[in-house]
XYZ file of C-alpha atoms in Angstrom:
429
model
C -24.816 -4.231 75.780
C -22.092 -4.927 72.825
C -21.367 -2.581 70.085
C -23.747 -3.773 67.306
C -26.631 -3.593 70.009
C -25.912 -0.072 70.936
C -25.520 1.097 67.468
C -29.218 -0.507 66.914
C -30.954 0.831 69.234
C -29.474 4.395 68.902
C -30.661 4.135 65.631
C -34.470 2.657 66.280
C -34.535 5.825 68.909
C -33.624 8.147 65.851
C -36.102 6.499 63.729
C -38.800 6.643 65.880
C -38.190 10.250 67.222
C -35.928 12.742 65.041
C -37.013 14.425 62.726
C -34.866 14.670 59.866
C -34.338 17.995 57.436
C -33.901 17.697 54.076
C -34.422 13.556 54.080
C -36.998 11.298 52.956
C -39.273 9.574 55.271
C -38.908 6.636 52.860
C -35.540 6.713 53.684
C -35.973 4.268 56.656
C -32.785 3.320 58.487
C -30.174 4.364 55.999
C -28.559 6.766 58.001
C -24.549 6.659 59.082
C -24.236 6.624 63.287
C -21.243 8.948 63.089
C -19.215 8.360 66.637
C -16.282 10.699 66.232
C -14.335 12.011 63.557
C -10.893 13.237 63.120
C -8.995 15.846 60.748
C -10.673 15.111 57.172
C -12.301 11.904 58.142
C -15.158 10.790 60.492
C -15.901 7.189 61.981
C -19.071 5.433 62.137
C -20.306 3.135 65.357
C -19.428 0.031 63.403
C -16.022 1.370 63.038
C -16.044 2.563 59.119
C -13.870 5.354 58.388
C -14.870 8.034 55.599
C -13.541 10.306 54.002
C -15.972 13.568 54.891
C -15.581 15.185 51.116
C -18.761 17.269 51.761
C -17.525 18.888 54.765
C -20.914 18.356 56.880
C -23.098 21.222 54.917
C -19.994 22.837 53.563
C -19.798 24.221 56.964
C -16.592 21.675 59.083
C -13.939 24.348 57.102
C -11.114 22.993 59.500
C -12.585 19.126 60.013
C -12.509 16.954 63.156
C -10.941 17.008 66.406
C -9.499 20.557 66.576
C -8.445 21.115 70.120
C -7.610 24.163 69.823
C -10.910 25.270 68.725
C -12.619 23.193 71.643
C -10.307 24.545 74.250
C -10.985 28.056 73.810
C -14.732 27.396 73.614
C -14.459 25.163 76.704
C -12.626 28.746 78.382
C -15.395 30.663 77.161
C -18.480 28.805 78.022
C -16.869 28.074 81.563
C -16.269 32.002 82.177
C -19.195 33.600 80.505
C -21.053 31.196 78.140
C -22.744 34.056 76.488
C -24.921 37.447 77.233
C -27.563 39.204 75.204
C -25.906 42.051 73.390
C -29.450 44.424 73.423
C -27.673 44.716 77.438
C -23.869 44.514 76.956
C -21.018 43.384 75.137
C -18.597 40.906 75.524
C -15.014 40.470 74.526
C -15.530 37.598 71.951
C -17.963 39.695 70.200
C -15.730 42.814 70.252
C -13.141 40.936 68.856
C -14.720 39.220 65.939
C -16.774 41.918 64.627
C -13.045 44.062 64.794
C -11.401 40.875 62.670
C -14.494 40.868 60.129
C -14.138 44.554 59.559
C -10.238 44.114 58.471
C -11.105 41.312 56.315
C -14.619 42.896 54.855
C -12.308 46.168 54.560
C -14.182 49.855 55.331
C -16.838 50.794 54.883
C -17.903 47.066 55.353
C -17.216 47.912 59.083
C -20.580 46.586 60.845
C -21.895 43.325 61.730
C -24.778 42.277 63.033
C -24.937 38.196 64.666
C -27.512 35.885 64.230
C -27.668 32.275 64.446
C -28.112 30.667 60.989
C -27.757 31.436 57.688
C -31.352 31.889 56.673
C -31.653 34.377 59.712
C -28.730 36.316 58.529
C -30.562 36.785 54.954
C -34.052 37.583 56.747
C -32.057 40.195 58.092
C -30.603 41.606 55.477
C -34.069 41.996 53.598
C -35.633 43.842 56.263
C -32.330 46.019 56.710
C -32.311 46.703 53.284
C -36.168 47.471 53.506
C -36.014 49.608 56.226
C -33.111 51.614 55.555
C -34.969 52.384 52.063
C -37.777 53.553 54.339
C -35.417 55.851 56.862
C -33.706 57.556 54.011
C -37.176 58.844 52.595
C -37.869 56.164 49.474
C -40.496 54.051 51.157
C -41.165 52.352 47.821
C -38.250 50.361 47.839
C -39.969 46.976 49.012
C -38.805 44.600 45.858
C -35.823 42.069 46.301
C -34.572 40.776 43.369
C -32.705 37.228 43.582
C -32.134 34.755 41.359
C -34.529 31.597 40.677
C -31.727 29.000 40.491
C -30.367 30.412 43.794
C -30.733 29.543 47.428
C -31.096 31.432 50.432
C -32.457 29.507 53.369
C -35.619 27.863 54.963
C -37.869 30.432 55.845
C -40.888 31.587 54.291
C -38.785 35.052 52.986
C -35.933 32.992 51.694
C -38.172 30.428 50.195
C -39.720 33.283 48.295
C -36.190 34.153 47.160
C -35.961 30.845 45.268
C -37.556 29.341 41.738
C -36.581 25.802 43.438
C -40.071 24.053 43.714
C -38.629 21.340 46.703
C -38.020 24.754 48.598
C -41.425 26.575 47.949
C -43.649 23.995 47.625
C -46.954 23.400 49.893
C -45.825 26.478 52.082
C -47.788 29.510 50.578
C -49.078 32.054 50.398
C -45.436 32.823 50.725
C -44.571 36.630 51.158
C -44.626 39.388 48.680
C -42.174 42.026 47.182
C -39.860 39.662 46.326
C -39.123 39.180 42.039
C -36.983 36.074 40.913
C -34.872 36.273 37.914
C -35.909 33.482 35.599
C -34.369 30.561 34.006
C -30.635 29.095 33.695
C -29.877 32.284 32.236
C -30.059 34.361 35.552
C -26.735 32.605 36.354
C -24.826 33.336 33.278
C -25.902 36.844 31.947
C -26.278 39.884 34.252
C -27.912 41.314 32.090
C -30.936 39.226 32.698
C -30.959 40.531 35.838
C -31.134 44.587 34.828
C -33.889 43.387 32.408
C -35.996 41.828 36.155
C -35.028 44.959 38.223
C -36.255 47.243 35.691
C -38.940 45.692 34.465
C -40.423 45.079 37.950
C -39.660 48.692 38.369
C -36.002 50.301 39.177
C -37.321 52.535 41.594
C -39.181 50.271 43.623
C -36.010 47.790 44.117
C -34.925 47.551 47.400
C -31.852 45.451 46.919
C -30.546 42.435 44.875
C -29.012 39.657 46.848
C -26.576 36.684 44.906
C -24.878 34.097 45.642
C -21.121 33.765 44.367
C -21.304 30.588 43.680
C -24.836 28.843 43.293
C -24.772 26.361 46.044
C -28.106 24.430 46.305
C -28.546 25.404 42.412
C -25.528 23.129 41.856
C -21.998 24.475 42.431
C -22.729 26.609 39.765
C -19.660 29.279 39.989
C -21.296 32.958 38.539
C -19.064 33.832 35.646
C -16.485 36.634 36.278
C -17.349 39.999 35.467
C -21.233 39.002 36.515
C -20.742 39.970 40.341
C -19.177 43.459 38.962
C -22.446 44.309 36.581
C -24.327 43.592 39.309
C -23.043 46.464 41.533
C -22.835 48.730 38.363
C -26.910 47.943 38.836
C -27.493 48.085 42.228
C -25.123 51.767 42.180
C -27.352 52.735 38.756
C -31.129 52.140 39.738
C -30.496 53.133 43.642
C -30.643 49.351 45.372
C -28.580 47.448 47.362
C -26.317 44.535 46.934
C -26.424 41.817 49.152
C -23.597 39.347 48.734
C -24.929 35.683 50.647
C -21.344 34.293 51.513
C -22.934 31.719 53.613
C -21.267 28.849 51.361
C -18.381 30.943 50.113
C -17.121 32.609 52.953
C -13.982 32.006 54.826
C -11.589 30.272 51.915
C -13.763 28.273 50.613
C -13.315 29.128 46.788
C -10.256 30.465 47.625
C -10.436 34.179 48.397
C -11.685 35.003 51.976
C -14.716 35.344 50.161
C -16.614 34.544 47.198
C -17.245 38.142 45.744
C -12.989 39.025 46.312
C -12.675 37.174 42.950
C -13.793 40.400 41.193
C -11.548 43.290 42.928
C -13.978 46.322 41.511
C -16.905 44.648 43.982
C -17.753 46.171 47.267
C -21.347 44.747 48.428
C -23.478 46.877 50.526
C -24.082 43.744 52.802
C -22.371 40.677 53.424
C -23.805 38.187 55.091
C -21.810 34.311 56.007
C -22.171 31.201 58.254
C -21.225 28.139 57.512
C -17.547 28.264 57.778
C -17.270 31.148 60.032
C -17.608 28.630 63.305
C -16.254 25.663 61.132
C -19.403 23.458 62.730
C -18.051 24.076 66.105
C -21.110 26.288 66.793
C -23.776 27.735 65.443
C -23.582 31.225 64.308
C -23.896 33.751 61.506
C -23.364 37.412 60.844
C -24.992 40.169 58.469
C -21.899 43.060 58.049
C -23.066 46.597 56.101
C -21.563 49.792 54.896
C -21.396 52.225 57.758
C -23.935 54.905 56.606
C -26.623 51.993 56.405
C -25.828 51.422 60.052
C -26.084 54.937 60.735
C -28.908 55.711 58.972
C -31.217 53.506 61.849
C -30.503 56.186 64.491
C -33.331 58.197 62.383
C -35.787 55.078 63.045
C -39.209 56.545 65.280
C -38.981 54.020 67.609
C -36.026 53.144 68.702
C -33.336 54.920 66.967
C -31.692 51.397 66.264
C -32.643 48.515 64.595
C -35.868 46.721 65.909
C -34.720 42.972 65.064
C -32.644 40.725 67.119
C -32.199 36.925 68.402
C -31.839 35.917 71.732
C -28.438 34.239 71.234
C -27.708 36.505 68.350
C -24.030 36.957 68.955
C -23.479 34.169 71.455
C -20.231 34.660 73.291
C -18.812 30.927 73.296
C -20.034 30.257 69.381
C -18.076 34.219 68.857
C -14.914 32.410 70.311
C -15.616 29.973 68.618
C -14.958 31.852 65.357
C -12.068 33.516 66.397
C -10.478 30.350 66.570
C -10.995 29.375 63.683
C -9.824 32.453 61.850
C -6.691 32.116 63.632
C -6.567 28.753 62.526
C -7.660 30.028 58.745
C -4.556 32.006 58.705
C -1.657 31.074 60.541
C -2.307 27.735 58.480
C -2.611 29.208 54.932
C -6.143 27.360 54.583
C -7.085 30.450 51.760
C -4.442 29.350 49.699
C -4.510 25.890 50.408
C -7.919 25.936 49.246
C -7.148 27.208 45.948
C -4.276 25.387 45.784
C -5.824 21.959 46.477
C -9.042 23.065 44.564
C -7.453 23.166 41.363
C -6.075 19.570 41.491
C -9.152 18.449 42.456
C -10.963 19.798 40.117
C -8.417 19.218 36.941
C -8.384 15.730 37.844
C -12.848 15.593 38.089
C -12.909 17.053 34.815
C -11.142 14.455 32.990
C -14.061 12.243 33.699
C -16.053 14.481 31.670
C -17.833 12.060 28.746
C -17.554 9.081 30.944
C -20.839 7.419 32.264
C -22.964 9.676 32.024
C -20.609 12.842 33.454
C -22.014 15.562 31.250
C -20.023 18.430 33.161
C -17.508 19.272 35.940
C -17.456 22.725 37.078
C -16.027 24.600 40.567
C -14.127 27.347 42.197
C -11.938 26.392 44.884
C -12.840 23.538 47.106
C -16.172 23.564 45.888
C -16.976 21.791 42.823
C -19.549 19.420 41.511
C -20.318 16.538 38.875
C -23.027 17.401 37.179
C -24.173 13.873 35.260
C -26.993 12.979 32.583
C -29.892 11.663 34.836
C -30.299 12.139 38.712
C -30.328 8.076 39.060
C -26.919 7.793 37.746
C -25.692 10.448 40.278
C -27.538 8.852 43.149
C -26.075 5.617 42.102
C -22.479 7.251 41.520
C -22.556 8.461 45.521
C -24.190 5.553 47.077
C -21.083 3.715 45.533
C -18.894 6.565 46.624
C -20.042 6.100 49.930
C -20.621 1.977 50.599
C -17.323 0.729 48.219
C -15.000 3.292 48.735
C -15.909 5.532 51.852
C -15.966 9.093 50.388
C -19.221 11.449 51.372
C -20.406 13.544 48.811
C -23.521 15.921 48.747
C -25.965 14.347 45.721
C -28.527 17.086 44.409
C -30.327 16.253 41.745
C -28.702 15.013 39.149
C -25.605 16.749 40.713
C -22.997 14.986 43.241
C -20.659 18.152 44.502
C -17.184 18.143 46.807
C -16.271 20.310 49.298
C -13.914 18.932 51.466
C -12.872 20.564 54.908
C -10.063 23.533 54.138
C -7.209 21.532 55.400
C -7.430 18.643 52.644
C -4.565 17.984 51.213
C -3.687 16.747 47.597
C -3.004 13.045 48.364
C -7.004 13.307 49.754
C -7.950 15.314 46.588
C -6.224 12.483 44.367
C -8.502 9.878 47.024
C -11.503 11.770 45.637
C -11.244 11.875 42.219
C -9.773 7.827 42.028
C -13.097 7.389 44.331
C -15.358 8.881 41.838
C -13.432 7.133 38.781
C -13.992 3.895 39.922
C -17.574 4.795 41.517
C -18.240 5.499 37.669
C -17.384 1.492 37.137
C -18.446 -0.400 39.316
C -16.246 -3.189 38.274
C -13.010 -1.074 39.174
C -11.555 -1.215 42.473
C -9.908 1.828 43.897
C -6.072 1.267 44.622
């Protein structure tokens, strides 16, 4: 069977059998058969090469082809692919939780492994909850979050969100949870002290936010916001739960998201995405010590009752070691900032031009926010057919986030890419 005849019938077998998230069924057969892929770029079955300048899901931090990441996970998986840590511990897990601790810094010291970034929120809410509960204020249930902002999947984190395509047709969905309203939640902490305590200070179990908004549209929080939020969370008795899941790991330039604002310590942190830099699946919800130590009064168990079964998976914990070593013996944190800023002073002088109403970002995560969501789809179809660039389209919204190791001369690719995508009469140099 040639080449074109594979590539078709791999893709009739996807059509008729895989289910796929976040895609319309109307979509029919216009999905890419990605084959391999290699640094910044990945290559389709019909031997296209594009420019991957959405990372994946924001989550392929170093790119393609890293060998170095494969080869220890290769070691790993071939000596002890993994073992559940309710029974023991092993040395993958050891070490990462040790490396998160330095980076976190104390009393950030304790991390807890899931699989996915939605689990490692759902975990965080009933931590939060249930600490509340073992330190004698069992009316602490609420979680305040805001509407614009995204947490995951699940019936809890769809609760967290105003976004109708992620609550819709799935309720009842749960209660105790109180959503900051409007564009304003992402602009004016204050509007979130005016939620908290009107919904009751005292009943507020934490308040979880997002750095950056990330399905709300690469919307960066302003600076200073992340710091009134603690003064909050430290005045009325709650929690603060950082979600680093898109911002973690160098992403906006800082290790992480929240670092932008020195004065913030979060009671909980909790990542994915980059952690495992798509080599595996994994995710990790790290508290202040006295929470941890606070479970040893729970009735039960003395511990936490919540777990996965490949919560802390040995060969995806390798996994991430690698790619922090990778993170910093290659300078990817400053690269990232470094890079980020070129990319996103050269997006913004688009700004007035078809339809571009704004550009906005914070490291190597920024987005083109335009008039009408059918300019933007028809911006990144272009993007993606004429001149071989993947970007992420929400909305009215196409957003960049380009693997950690992209360099300058890619970040110039991108922005020439979307400057000629803008006229489709101009052809890219």
């Amino acid at each position: 069977m040639d080449r074109l005849s594979t590539t078709k019938a791999v893709l009739k077998n996807a059509a008729d059998h895989v289910w796929r998230p976040w895609t319309s069924i109307h979509a029919g057969s216009d999905a890419l058969l990605l084959v391999e892929g290699q640094g910044c770029e990945v290559v389709s079955a019909d031997g296209r090469r594009f420019l991957d300048a959405r990372a994946g899901v924001f989550n392929a931090a170093l790119g393609y082809g890293r060998q170095d990441v494969a080869a220890v996970m290769a070691a790993q998986a071939v000596t002890l692919m993994t073992y559940t840590l309710q029974e023991a511990i092993t040395p993958p897990v050891a070490e990462l939780a040790t490396r998160l601790a330095g980076l976190f810094g104390e009393p950030l010291s304790r991390t807890f492994f899931c699989n996915s970034g939605s689990e490692a929120i759902e975990s965080a809410i009933k931590v939060a909850r249930m600490f509340h509960v073992l330190s004698g204020a069992e009316h602490r249930r609420l979680i305040v979050s805001l509407a614009p902002g995204y947490h995951g999947s699940t019936l809890a984190t769809a609760a967290m969100t105003g976004m109708l395509a992620v609550r819709a047709l799935m309720g009842p969905l749960p209660e105790g949870f109180v959503l900051v309203p409007g564009d304003r939640a992402a602009m004016d902490p204050s509007a979130v002290a005016a939620c908290a305590l009107g919904a009751g200070a005292d009943q507020v179990a934490a308040v979880v936010v997002e750095p950056v908004l990330g399905v709300g549209g690469i919307r960066p929080l302003p600076l200073g916001y992340l710091t009134a939020v603690r003064r909050l969370c430290d005045g009325i008795g709650a929690l603060m739960v950082v979600d680093e899941v898109l911002t973690g790991y160098g992403r906006t330039g800082r290790w992480f998201g929240y670092q932008h604002e020195p004065l913030v310590l979060p009671d909980i942190v909790v990542t994915s995405k980059g952690l495992t830099a798509g080599y595996a699946p994994l995710a990790t919800m790290t508290c202040r010590q006295h929470i941890y130590e606070v479970f040893a009064r729970d009735p039960v168990l003395g511990g936490l009752r919540h777990g996965f079964t490949t919560g802390g998976h040995a060969t995806a914990c390798a996994a991430a070691c690698a790619v922090l070593d990778a993170i910093e013996t290659e300078g990817l944190v400053e690269n990232a900032a470094r890079v980020g800023v070129r990319l996103l002073s050269g997006l913004r002088t688009l700004i007035g031009e078809q339809g571009v109403r704004q550009v906005r970002g914070r490291g190597l995560l920024v987005a083109v926010e335009f008039d009408t969501a059918e300019r933007a789809a028809a911006v990144a179809l272009r993007l993606r057919e004429t001149h071989r660039v993947l970007a992420r389209l929400q909305g009215a919204v196409v957003s960049f986030a380009p693997p950690l190791v992209c360099t300058e001369v890619l970040a110039d690719r991108i922005c020439e890419a979307m400057s000629c995508s803008l006229r489709p009469q101009a052809v890219a140099r």
